[in-house]
Short mmCIF file of C-alpha atoms in Angstrom, two decimals:
data_model
loop_
_atom_site.label_atom_id
_atom_site.label_comp_id
_atom_site.label_asym_id
_atom_site.label_seq_id
_atom_site.Cartn_x
_atom_site.Cartn_y
_atom_site.Cartn_z
CA MET R 1 126.44 59.22 141.88
CA GLN R 2 123.41 57.15 142.88
CA THR R 3 120.97 56.06 140.21
CA PRO R 4 117.30 57.15 140.27
CA ALA R 5 116.28 53.60 141.21
CA VAL R 6 118.59 53.62 144.28
CA LEU R 7 117.29 57.05 145.30
CA ARG R 8 113.69 55.86 144.95
CA ALA R 9 114.39 52.75 147.10
CA SER R 10 116.02 54.87 149.81
CA PHE R 11 113.05 57.25 149.76
CA ASN R 12 110.57 54.33 150.12
CA ALA R 13 112.52 52.86 153.03
CA LEU R 14 112.54 56.24 154.73
CA VAL R 15 108.78 56.59 154.28
CA THR R 16 108.23 53.04 155.66
CA ASN R 17 110.37 53.58 158.74
CA HIS R 18 108.67 56.90 159.42
CA GLN R 19 105.21 55.34 159.25
CA VAL R 20 106.12 52.19 161.31
CA GLN R 21 108.15 53.79 164.09
CA ARG R 22 105.52 56.14 165.47
CA PRO R 23 106.40 58.32 168.48
CA ALA R 24 105.42 57.32 172.09
CA ALA R 25 103.02 60.23 172.46
CA ALA R 26 100.82 58.58 169.83
CA ARG R 27 100.40 55.29 171.77
CA SER R 28 96.90 53.96 172.39
CA TYR R 29 95.47 53.39 175.89
CA ALA R 30 93.35 50.40 174.77
CA PRO R 31 93.88 46.95 176.25
CA ARG R 32 97.24 45.41 175.42
CA LYS R 33 95.93 42.63 173.16
CA GLN R 34 93.79 45.01 171.12
CA HIS R 35 96.67 47.42 170.93
CA LYS R 36 98.94 44.74 169.48
CA GLN R 37 96.33 43.84 166.83
CA GLN R 38 95.98 47.48 165.79
CA GLN R 39 99.74 47.90 165.72
CA GLY R 40 100.14 44.85 163.46
CA SER R 41 97.39 46.05 161.09
CA THR R 42 98.94 49.52 160.90
CA ALA R 43 102.34 48.08 160.10
CA GLN R 44 100.88 45.99 157.25
CA ARG R 45 99.13 49.00 155.74
CA ALA R 46 102.27 51.10 156.11
CA GLN R 47 104.26 48.49 154.25
CA GLY R 48 101.61 48.19 151.40
CA TRP R 49 101.06 51.86 150.60
CA PRO R 50 104.55 52.80 149.41
CA LEU R 51 104.82 49.59 147.39
CA ALA R 52 101.53 50.39 145.59
CA ALA R 53 102.74 53.93 144.98
CA VAL R 54 105.98 52.61 143.56
CA ARG R 55 104.16 50.23 141.23
CA ALA R 56 101.82 53.04 140.00
CA ASP R 57 104.78 55.35 139.51
CA GLN R 58 106.66 52.71 137.56
CA ALA R 59 103.60 52.00 135.39
CA ALA R 60 103.21 55.73 134.66
CA ASP R 61 106.89 55.99 133.78
CA THR R 62 106.60 53.00 131.48
CA ALA R 63 103.50 54.42 129.73
CA ASP R 64 105.11 57.82 129.39
CA SER R 65 108.27 56.30 127.96
CA ALA R 66 106.22 54.31 125.45
CA ALA R 67 104.32 57.46 124.42
CA ILE R 68 107.56 59.40 124.01
CA GLU R 69 109.05 56.60 121.94
CA LEU R 70 105.90 56.47 119.76
CA ILE R 71 105.90 60.23 119.23
CA SER R 72 109.60 60.16 118.37
CA ASP R 73 109.06 57.34 115.90
CA ILE R 74 106.12 59.11 114.19
CA THR R 75 107.94 62.45 114.04
CA ARG R 76 111.06 60.88 112.59
CA GLY R 77 109.11 59.14 109.84
CA VAL R 78 107.07 62.23 109.02
CA ASP R 79 110.16 64.44 108.83
CA GLN R 80 111.71 62.03 106.34
CA ALA R 81 108.53 61.90 104.22
CA HIS R 82 108.16 65.70 104.39
CA ALA R 83 111.75 66.31 103.30
CA ALA R 84 111.36 63.81 100.45
CA ALA R 85 108.18 65.56 99.26
CA LEU R 86 109.86 68.98 99.27
CA GLN R 87 112.89 67.63 97.43
CA ARG R 88 110.68 65.91 94.86
CA ASN R 89 108.66 69.08 94.25
CA ALA R 90 111.82 71.17 93.92
CA ALA R 91 113.21 68.75 91.34
CA ALA R 92 109.90 68.83 89.43
CA ALA R 93 110.02 72.65 89.45
CA LEU R 94 113.47 72.62 87.85
CA GLU R 95 112.36 70.11 85.22
CA GLY R 96 109.39 72.31 84.36
CA LEU R 97 111.67 75.18 83.36
CA ALA R 98 112.46 73.51 80.05
CA THR R 99 109.47 74.61 77.96
CA GLY R 100 108.93 74.01 74.29
CA GLU R 101 108.26 76.50 71.55
CA GLY R 102 104.51 76.23 72.01
CA SER R 103 101.71 75.69 69.54
CA GLU R 104 101.76 76.84 65.95
CA LEU R 105 99.20 79.54 66.72
CA LYS R 106 101.33 80.84 69.59
CA GLN R 107 104.35 81.13 67.33
CA LYS R 108 102.24 83.02 64.80
CA VAL R 109 100.99 85.41 67.47
CA MET R 110 104.51 86.11 68.73
CA ALA R 111 105.81 86.68 65.22
CA SER R 112 102.91 89.06 64.52
CA ILE R 113 103.57 90.96 67.76
CA LEU R 114 107.21 91.50 66.83
CA ASP R 115 106.20 92.61 63.35
CA LEU R 116 103.52 95.06 64.50
CA GLN R 117 105.65 96.70 67.18
CA SER R 118 108.72 97.01 65.00
CA GLY R 119 109.83 100.63 64.94
CA LEU R 120 107.36 101.68 67.67
CA LEU R 121 108.57 102.84 71.07
CA GLU R 122 106.97 101.21 74.13
CA ARG R 123 103.86 99.96 72.36
CA GLU R 124 104.15 96.29 73.37
CA THR R 125 100.92 96.31 75.37
CA GLU R 126 98.88 98.13 72.73
CA VAL R 127 100.04 95.71 70.02
CA ARG R 128 99.07 92.69 72.12
CA LEU R 129 95.66 94.11 72.95
CA LEU R 130 95.04 94.89 69.28
CA LEU R 131 95.80 91.30 68.22
CA LEU R 132 93.76 89.86 71.09
CA ALA R 133 90.76 92.03 70.21
CA ALA R 134 91.01 90.97 66.55
CA LEU R 135 91.29 87.27 67.43
CA CYS R 136 88.20 87.61 69.64
CA GLY R 137 86.31 89.48 66.93
CA GLU R 138 85.99 92.44 69.29
CA HIS R 139 86.93 96.11 69.10
CA LEU R 140 89.70 98.17 70.71
CA LEU R 141 89.43 101.70 72.07
CA LEU R 142 92.61 103.76 72.39
CA LEU R 143 92.41 106.88 74.55
CA GLY R 144 95.23 109.38 74.39
CA PRO R 145 96.68 112.53 72.86
CA PRO R 146 97.41 112.85 69.13
CA GLY R 147 100.64 111.46 67.75
CA THR R 148 100.74 108.27 69.85
CA ALA R 149 100.56 105.76 66.93
CA LYS R 150 96.87 104.97 67.33
CA SER R 151 96.07 105.03 63.63
CA GLU R 152 99.42 103.45 62.75
CA LEU R 153 98.54 100.35 64.75
CA SER R 154 95.28 99.83 62.87
CA ARG R 155 97.00 100.27 59.52
CA ARG R 156 99.58 97.68 60.47
CA LEU R 157 96.81 95.27 61.48
CA SER R 158 95.17 95.75 58.08
CA LYS R 159 98.48 95.05 56.37
CA LEU R 160 99.00 91.95 58.51
CA THR R 161 95.59 90.48 57.73
CA GLY R 162 95.49 91.59 54.12
CA GLY R 163 91.88 92.63 54.65
CA ARG R 164 90.00 95.61 53.30
CA TYR R 165 90.68 98.73 55.32
CA PHE R 166 88.56 101.76 56.13
CA GLU R 167 89.64 104.88 58.01
CA ARG R 168 87.76 108.06 58.86
CA LEU R 169 88.02 111.09 61.16
CA LEU R 170 84.71 112.18 62.64
CA THR R 171 83.64 115.67 63.61
CA ARG R 172 80.46 117.01 65.12
CA PHE R 173 79.22 117.72 61.62
CA SER R 174 79.96 114.30 60.13
CA VAL R 175 77.07 112.70 58.24
CA PRO R 176 76.21 109.00 57.78
CA GLU R 177 77.42 109.10 54.18
CA GLU R 178 80.99 109.49 55.38
CA LEU R 179 80.87 106.10 57.10
CA PHE R 180 78.27 104.07 55.27
CA GLY R 181 78.49 105.40 51.71
CA PRO R 182 76.40 107.78 49.62
CA LEU R 183 72.84 107.17 48.62
CA SER R 184 72.40 105.36 45.33
CA MET R 185 70.93 107.72 42.74
CA ARG R 186 69.75 104.79 40.66
CA GLY R 187 68.08 103.35 43.72
CA LEU R 188 66.24 106.60 44.35
CA GLU R 189 64.96 106.50 40.77
CA ASN R 190 63.51 103.09 41.60
CA ASP R 191 62.07 104.30 44.93
CA GLN R 192 64.75 102.44 46.93
CA TYR R 193 66.66 104.05 49.82
CA VAL R 194 69.97 102.20 49.48
CA ARG R 195 73.61 103.18 49.76
CA GLN R 196 76.69 102.51 47.70
CA ILE R 197 78.60 100.70 50.45
CA ASP R 198 81.61 99.47 48.46
CA GLY R 199 84.77 100.94 49.94
CA TYR R 200 83.04 102.11 53.10
CA LEU R 201 82.67 100.72 56.63
CA PRO R 202 80.00 98.05 55.81
CA THR R 203 82.48 96.29 53.50
CA ALA R 204 85.65 96.78 55.59
CA GLU R 205 87.40 93.98 57.52
CA VAL R 206 89.64 96.29 59.56
CA ALA R 207 88.63 99.85 60.36
CA PHE R 208 89.90 102.87 62.24
CA ILE R 209 87.66 105.74 63.33
CA ASP R 210 89.34 108.70 64.95
CA GLU R 211 87.45 110.92 67.39
CA ILE R 212 84.74 108.28 67.46
CA PHE R 213 82.80 109.97 70.26
CA LYS R 214 82.07 112.87 67.92
CA ALA R 215 79.48 110.61 66.29
CA ASN R 216 76.00 112.14 66.28
CA SER R 217 72.65 110.41 66.69
CA ALA R 218 72.22 109.98 62.92
CA ILE R 219 75.36 107.82 62.85
CA LEU R 220 75.00 106.06 66.20
CA ASN R 221 72.01 103.82 65.48
CA ALA R 222 73.57 102.17 62.43
CA LEU R 223 77.04 102.09 64.01
CA LEU R 224 75.90 100.30 67.19
CA THR R 225 74.21 97.52 65.24
CA LEU R 226 77.19 97.15 62.94
CA LEU R 227 79.68 96.87 65.81
CA ASN R 228 77.74 94.43 67.98
CA GLU R 229 75.66 92.29 65.62
CA ARG R 230 77.83 92.73 62.50
CA LEU R 231 74.70 93.72 60.57
CA PHE R 232 73.90 96.75 58.45
CA ASP R 233 70.48 97.87 57.22
CA ASN R 234 70.83 98.96 53.61
CA GLY R 235 67.37 100.04 52.55
CA ASN R 236 64.93 97.24 53.27
CA GLU R 237 67.72 94.64 53.33
CA ARG R 238 69.79 93.63 56.36
CA ILE R 239 73.23 92.42 55.33
CA GLU R 240 76.08 90.83 57.23
CA VAL R 241 79.32 92.81 57.37
CA PRO R 242 82.80 91.20 57.30
CA LEU R 243 84.24 93.48 59.99
CA THR R 244 86.89 91.71 62.10
CA CYS R 245 88.04 94.55 64.33
CA LEU R 246 87.40 98.26 64.59
CA VAL R 247 89.88 100.49 66.37
CA GLY R 248 88.35 103.58 67.85
CA ALA R 249 90.42 106.52 69.01
CA SER R 250 89.62 109.56 71.08
CA ASN R 251 91.39 112.25 73.05
CA GLU R 252 88.75 112.16 75.78
CA LEU R 253 86.05 110.01 77.30
CA PRO R 254 82.42 110.39 76.18
CA GLU R 255 80.53 113.10 78.05
CA SER R 256 77.00 112.45 76.78
CA GLU R 257 74.87 109.57 78.08
CA GLU R 258 73.78 108.71 74.55
CA LEU R 259 77.38 107.69 73.85
CA ASP R 260 77.52 105.20 76.74
CA ALA R 261 76.21 102.40 74.50
CA LEU R 262 78.94 103.14 71.95
CA TYR R 263 81.57 103.17 74.71
CA ASP R 264 80.33 99.78 75.90
CA ARG R 265 80.80 98.26 72.42
CA PHE R 266 84.58 98.39 72.89
CA LEU R 267 85.49 95.33 74.94
CA ILE R 268 89.16 96.31 75.38
CA ARG R 269 90.15 99.85 76.35
CA ARG R 270 93.63 101.22 76.71
CA ASN R 271 95.00 104.61 77.73
CA VAL R 272 97.93 105.45 75.47
CA ALA R 273 100.61 107.74 76.89
CA GLN R 274 103.18 109.75 74.99
CA ALA R 275 106.50 108.09 74.27
CA GLY R 276 108.34 110.54 76.52
CA HIS R 277 106.25 109.59 79.56
CA GLY R 278 108.08 107.09 81.71
CA VAL R 279 110.78 106.11 79.20
CA SER R 280 114.52 106.59 79.48
CA ALA R 281 116.69 109.05 77.60
CA ALA R 282 118.31 106.12 75.77
CA GLN R 283 114.91 105.01 74.44
CA LEU R 284 114.12 108.54 73.26
CA GLY R 285 117.52 108.58 71.59
CA THR R 286 116.59 105.37 69.78
CA LEU R 287 113.37 107.04 68.62
CA ALA R 288 115.37 109.99 67.31
CA LYS R 289 117.66 107.62 65.39
CA LEU R 290 114.63 105.98 63.85
CA ALA R 291 113.28 109.36 62.71
CA ALA R 292 116.67 110.28 61.24
CA GLY R 293 117.00 106.94 59.45
CA THR R 294 120.19 106.04 61.33
CA LEU R 295 118.82 103.24 63.51
CA GLU R 296 121.26 100.33 63.60
CA GLU R 297 120.29 96.68 63.56
CA GLY R 298 121.30 96.09 67.17
CA ASP R 299 119.16 98.92 68.57
CA ARG R 300 115.96 97.79 70.26
CA MET R 301 112.80 99.88 70.25
CA SER R 302 111.10 97.79 72.93
CA SER R 303 111.97 95.33 75.66
CA ASP R 304 110.36 92.46 73.73
CA GLU R 305 112.39 92.63 70.55
CA GLY R 306 114.57 89.70 71.54
CA GLY R 307 114.14 87.68 68.39
CA ALA R 308 113.46 88.15 64.73
CA SER R 309 110.14 87.32 63.15
CA GLY R 310 111.30 87.11 59.56
CA GLN R 311 111.41 83.32 59.40
CA ALA R 312 108.24 82.63 61.42
CA ALA R 313 104.79 82.56 59.88
CA GLU R 314 102.41 85.31 60.97
CA LEU R 315 98.67 85.41 61.56
CA ALA R 316 96.44 85.43 58.51
CA MET R 317 92.81 86.47 58.08
CA GLU R 318 91.68 82.85 58.43
CA ASP R 319 93.21 82.74 61.93
CA PHE R 320 91.21 85.80 62.96
CA ARG R 321 87.99 84.27 61.64
CA THR R 322 88.30 80.83 63.27
CA THR R 323 90.29 81.19 66.50
CA ALA R 324 87.45 82.46 68.67
CA VAL R 325 85.09 79.63 67.68
CA GLN R 326 87.76 77.01 68.33
CA ALA R 327 88.63 78.53 71.70
CA TYR R 328 85.06 78.60 72.99
CA GLY R 329 84.68 74.88 72.37
CA SER R 330 88.03 73.63 73.65
CA VAL R 331 89.19 75.82 76.57
CA ASP R 332 87.92 75.18 80.09
CA VAL R 333 87.38 77.81 82.78
CA PRO R 334 88.29 76.25 86.18
CA GLU R 335 86.46 77.03 89.40
CA PRO R 336 89.28 79.17 90.90
CA VAL R 337 89.17 81.40 87.83
CA ILE R 338 85.38 81.67 88.03
CA ASP R 339 85.69 82.64 91.70
CA LEU R 340 88.24 85.29 90.75
CA LEU R 341 85.98 86.66 87.99
CA THR R 342 82.91 86.88 90.21
CA GLY R 343 85.03 88.31 93.02
CA VAL R 344 86.38 91.20 90.96
CA ARG R 345 82.92 92.01 89.61
CA ASN R 346 81.40 92.05 93.10
CA TYR R 347 84.31 94.15 94.32
CA LEU R 348 83.81 96.76 91.62
CA GLN R 349 80.05 96.98 92.03
CA ASP R 350 79.70 96.62 95.81
CA LYS R 351 82.90 97.83 97.45
CA CYS R 352 84.30 100.53 95.16
CA GLU R 353 83.31 104.14 95.63
CA PRO R 354 81.79 105.18 93.33
CA PRO R 355 80.54 101.76 92.22
CA VAL R 356 81.79 100.48 88.86
CA TYR R 357 79.02 98.87 86.81
CA VAL R 358 79.91 95.73 84.85
CA SER R 359 77.14 94.62 82.50
CA ASP R 360 76.29 90.96 81.97
CA ARG R 361 77.27 91.28 78.32
CA ARG R 362 80.70 92.66 79.19
CA PHE R 363 81.22 90.00 81.84
CA MET R 364 80.40 87.15 79.42
CA LYS R 365 82.58 88.63 76.69
CA ALA R 366 85.43 88.96 79.18
CA VAL R 367 85.23 85.23 79.93
CA LYS R 368 85.33 84.42 76.21
CA MET R 369 88.30 86.74 75.75
CA LEU R 370 90.21 84.81 78.42
CA GLN R 371 89.43 81.56 76.59
CA VAL R 372 90.88 82.98 73.38
CA ALA R 373 93.99 84.18 75.23
CA ALA R 374 94.55 80.71 76.70
CA PHE R 375 93.89 78.99 73.36
CA ALA R 376 96.42 81.20 71.58
CA ASP R 377 98.95 80.24 74.27
CA GLY R 378 98.39 76.58 73.48
CA ARG R 379 96.58 75.79 76.74
CA SER R 380 93.34 73.91 77.35
CA ALA R 381 92.31 75.91 80.42
CA VAL R 382 92.34 79.51 81.58
CA ASN R 383 94.67 80.26 84.50
CA GLU R 384 94.60 83.01 87.11
CA TYR R 385 97.31 85.01 85.39
CA ASP R 386 95.12 85.37 82.29
CA CYS R 387 92.74 87.38 84.46
CA LEU R 388 95.31 90.18 84.64
CA LEU R 389 94.06 91.14 81.18
CA LEU R 390 90.78 92.23 82.81
CA GLU R 391 92.56 95.44 83.73
CA PHE R 392 91.76 96.57 80.18
CA VAL R 393 88.22 95.17 80.09
CA LEU R 394 86.44 95.95 83.34
CA GLY R 395 85.97 99.47 84.59
CA GLN R 396 84.52 102.64 83.17
CA ARG R 397 87.18 105.27 83.84
CA PRO R 398 90.98 105.26 83.60
CA ASP R 399 91.39 105.02 87.39
CA ASP R 400 89.28 101.85 87.44
CA ALA R 401 92.03 99.92 85.67
CA HIS R 402 94.33 100.39 88.67
CA LYS R 403 91.58 99.16 91.02
CA VAL R 404 91.03 96.04 88.95
CA LYS R 405 94.74 95.26 88.72
CA ALA R 406 95.34 95.81 92.44
CA PHE R 407 92.43 93.54 93.39
CA LEU R 408 93.51 90.77 91.02
CA LEU R 409 97.12 90.79 92.20
CA GLU R 410 96.10 90.82 95.85
CA THR R 411 93.63 87.97 95.38
CA ILE R 412 96.04 85.81 93.39
CA ALA R 413 98.79 86.36 95.97
CA SER R 414 96.54 85.68 98.97
CA ASP R 415 95.74 82.19 97.62
CA PRO R 416 92.14 81.65 98.86
CA GLY R 417 92.45 77.95 98.02
CA LEU R 418 95.22 77.49 100.58
CA GLN R 419 93.14 79.23 103.23
CA GLN R 420 90.21 76.90 102.53
CA THR R 421 92.52 73.89 102.73
CA GLU R 422 93.71 74.97 106.17
CA LEU R 423 90.09 75.19 107.35
CA VAL R 424 89.49 71.68 106.02
CA PHE R 425 92.52 70.45 107.96
CA LEU R 426 91.25 72.02 111.19
CA GLY R 427 87.89 70.30 110.77
CA LEU R 428 89.56 66.96 110.05
CA PHE R 429 91.84 67.36 113.08
CA GLY R 430 88.86 67.88 115.38
CA ARG R 431 87.16 64.83 113.95
CA ALA R 432 90.34 62.79 114.44
CA CYS R 433 90.48 63.81 118.12
CA ARG R 434 86.93 62.58 118.64
CA VAL R 435 87.23 59.26 116.81
CA LEU R 436 90.57 58.41 118.42
CA GLU R 437 89.15 59.10 121.86
CA ALA R 438 86.10 56.95 121.09
CA ALA R 439 88.34 54.22 119.56
CA ASN R 440 85.86 53.70 116.70
CA THR R 441 87.77 51.64 114.15
CA GLN R 442 85.45 52.36 111.21
CA GLU R 443 85.42 56.12 111.76
CA VAL R 444 89.20 56.15 112.23
CA GLU R 445 89.60 54.46 108.86
CA GLU R 446 87.30 57.00 107.17
CA ALA R 447 89.22 59.87 108.72
CA ARG R 448 92.48 58.29 107.58
CA ARG R 449 91.29 58.14 103.96
CA GLU R 450 90.19 61.76 104.07
CA CYS R 451 93.55 62.76 105.55
CA ALA R 452 95.39 60.90 102.77
CA SER R 453 93.43 62.92 100.18
CA LEU R 454 94.27 66.12 102.04
CA VAL R 455 97.97 65.22 102.09
CA GLU R 456 97.89 64.65 98.33
CA LEU R 457 96.16 68.00 97.80
CA LEU R 458 98.70 69.86 99.95
CA ASP R 459 101.58 68.11 98.22
CA LEU R 460 100.29 69.32 94.87
CA ARG R 461 99.74 72.84 96.17
CA GLN R 462 103.20 73.07 97.68
CA GLY R 463 104.68 71.73 94.47
CA SER R 464 102.77 74.31 92.45
CA LEU R 465 104.03 77.17 94.63
CA ALA R 466 107.59 75.83 94.47
CA ALA R 467 107.39 75.61 90.68
CA THR R 468 106.04 79.15 90.47
CA LEU R 469 108.62 80.77 92.73
CA GLU R 470 111.70 78.75 91.89
CA GLY R 471 110.84 78.82 88.20
CA GLY R 472 110.38 82.59 88.17
CA PHE R 473 106.62 82.47 87.48
CA PRO R 474 106.87 80.36 84.31
CA GLU R 475 103.13 80.46 83.52
CA LEU R 476 103.13 84.25 83.63
CA ARG R 477 106.29 84.55 81.55
CA ALA R 478 105.13 81.97 79.00
CA THR R 479 102.05 83.87 77.89
CA VAL R 480 102.32 86.02 74.79
CA TRP R 481 99.79 88.53 76.10
CA GLN R 482 101.97 90.13 78.78
CA SER R 483 104.90 92.34 77.87
CA GLU R 484 108.20 91.98 79.68
CA ALA R 485 107.58 95.16 81.67
CA SER R 486 104.12 93.94 82.74
CA VAL R 487 105.54 90.58 83.81
CA GLN R 488 108.25 92.21 85.93
CA ALA R 489 105.72 94.45 87.67
CA ALA R 490 103.40 91.51 88.41
CA VAL R 491 106.25 89.31 89.70
CA GLN R 492 107.42 92.06 92.02
CA ALA R 493 103.92 92.43 93.45
CA LEU R 494 103.22 88.70 93.84
CA THR R 495 106.53 87.34 95.15
CA PRO R 496 106.45 88.43 98.85
CA GLN R 497 103.02 87.02 99.64
CA MET R 498 103.49 83.86 97.59
CA THR R 499 106.78 83.16 99.35
CA GLU R 500 104.90 83.28 102.64
CA ASN R 501 102.20 81.02 101.17
CA LYS R 502 104.84 78.47 100.19
CA LYS R 503 106.09 78.34 103.79
CA ARG R 504 102.50 77.96 105.03
CA ALA R 505 101.90 75.11 102.59
CA GLU R 506 105.06 73.34 103.74
CA ASP R 507 104.08 73.63 107.42
CA LEU R 508 100.52 72.52 106.72
CA LEU R 509 101.79 69.54 104.72
CA ARG R 510 103.92 68.42 107.65
CA GLU R 511 100.98 68.74 110.05
CA ALA R 512 98.79 66.71 107.68
CA LEU R 513 101.45 64.02 107.48
CA LEU R 514 101.58 63.87 111.30
CA LEU R 515 97.80 63.54 111.46
CA GLN R 516 97.86 60.83 108.80
CA ALA R 517 100.50 58.85 110.71
CA ALA R 518 98.54 59.20 113.96
CA LEU R 519 95.39 57.88 112.30
CA GLU R 520 97.24 55.00 110.65
CA ARG R 521 98.57 53.87 114.04
CA ALA R 522 95.32 54.72 115.85
CA VAL R 523 97.25 56.46 118.63
CA PRO R 524 95.49 57.68 121.77
CA ALA R 525 94.08 61.19 121.65
CA ALA R 526 96.66 62.24 124.27
CA VAL R 527 99.47 61.34 121.86
CA LEU R 528 97.81 63.34 119.06
CA GLU R 529 97.65 66.29 121.45
CA ARG R 530 101.40 66.09 122.01
CA LEU R 531 102.08 65.69 118.28
CA LEU R 532 100.11 68.82 117.31
CA PRO R 533 99.74 70.96 120.46
CA LYS R 534 98.92 74.15 118.56
CA ARG R 535 96.07 72.56 116.64
CA PHE R 536 94.78 70.86 119.79
CA LYS R 537 94.54 74.22 121.53
CA GLN R 538 92.57 75.56 118.56
CA TYR R 539 90.30 72.50 118.79
CA GLN R 540 89.75 72.98 122.53
CA LYS R 541 89.09 76.67 122.00
CA GLY R 542 86.50 75.83 119.39
CA ILE R 543 84.77 73.39 121.75
CA SER R 544 84.66 75.93 124.58
CA GLY R 545 83.39 78.56 122.15
CA ARG R 546 80.47 76.36 121.06
CA ALA R 547 79.69 75.54 124.67
#
């Protein structure tokens, strides 16, 4: 078989012979001497044209071969660097699985959770919310039918803290004396309108008020001030009350507008369902054994009772008094979390139908609650998974909790930060095309530095996604504020989209590495086009769109 060079030489000879040996019909009728001169000149041109074409073709082949070799060299190096980055991030994800026991406060919280939920069926979430509300110095509202352990939880909290406890059931005919104490007869003799508050709500540290929305206007004014400002007006004296947490219970939501202010005083709200709703027959059997006194040591009342709390220290009243102040001064709220908080508030108020109002006071208290949650976990910053607790904070009606949770899960899974990073890459790619075409050394160097920063950012993001997925969402599982059932539901909702995000981050990292290598070698713009044809088409489309 003949080589391409031999075939090209044969083709050139054929072209030359065809141009030199012209047919007789094409002869000129000019004088013989002039005809010979023209014939000689034509022969010289005929011999020069194919040789010039051959030289141009050879030069093009040489340039094309050099470009192909350069592209192959860049691609090979980038593939090696990309594979090394993925392997390094995977190894770091496996190393991150070995977590310690956590801070002392976290161990206390976990021990207290196990103690409070002992003997209660499927009350893991309510117990956690009760402790979180108490650590924040806020109040908890439990909505649900009678017999769902609402009062039992508050009694257990009082026993845990060792604080003074007050409990009362309100009716439509309840009077202020039932909550704040009777009038002092001796004070009346001295023309003083004061109450005997010892043993009543103004001196309690933990309180439980059942059917709290039965409170009438005579009770509301003093109760609102006591809950929010921790102050009580006793005669002409305003005193501070030691109340840490009040648990309110009701079978129904408030119907009167005058109760809206009282409803807003409860930062955390939880709908409590009956034990038979959504639990298995085996769990109900365990509950029956508990009632009969035949519950064995190996039986578990909840999915979180994996360890014993007898040897671990539990929370004390001093922890409830100081944790919130410490958290506010030491826990940071990163920008992605702030964006998520503002996003869910705007979603509820602007895009939900009917709109869900979130007051400034509730919004600020929600941020502080997240700081306390992170501090109790032993962290110095709030993460996006902490925001899942907002399901129990934002919203006015029971259905609003589902809206908040769905929005938060969708936003966390969609990863807005990765989308913004891709837009940054597209802008940097367009700039690289322009500076490489202009061959501006200074601008190429600036673009290279920016691309190196982008590569580092994408490497971190891909590593974070790898650690999350391959580690089974360790940050979500490590928090004490999510029950095992809540974690499983969140993981199931987040995994599909985050798996896709991980693949996007890997592809974007490889493209950024290709762009970085192209800028380091200052390749021609045509080579960059062949390295990243998809991005170049997007760049050209953007140029034509602006034109």
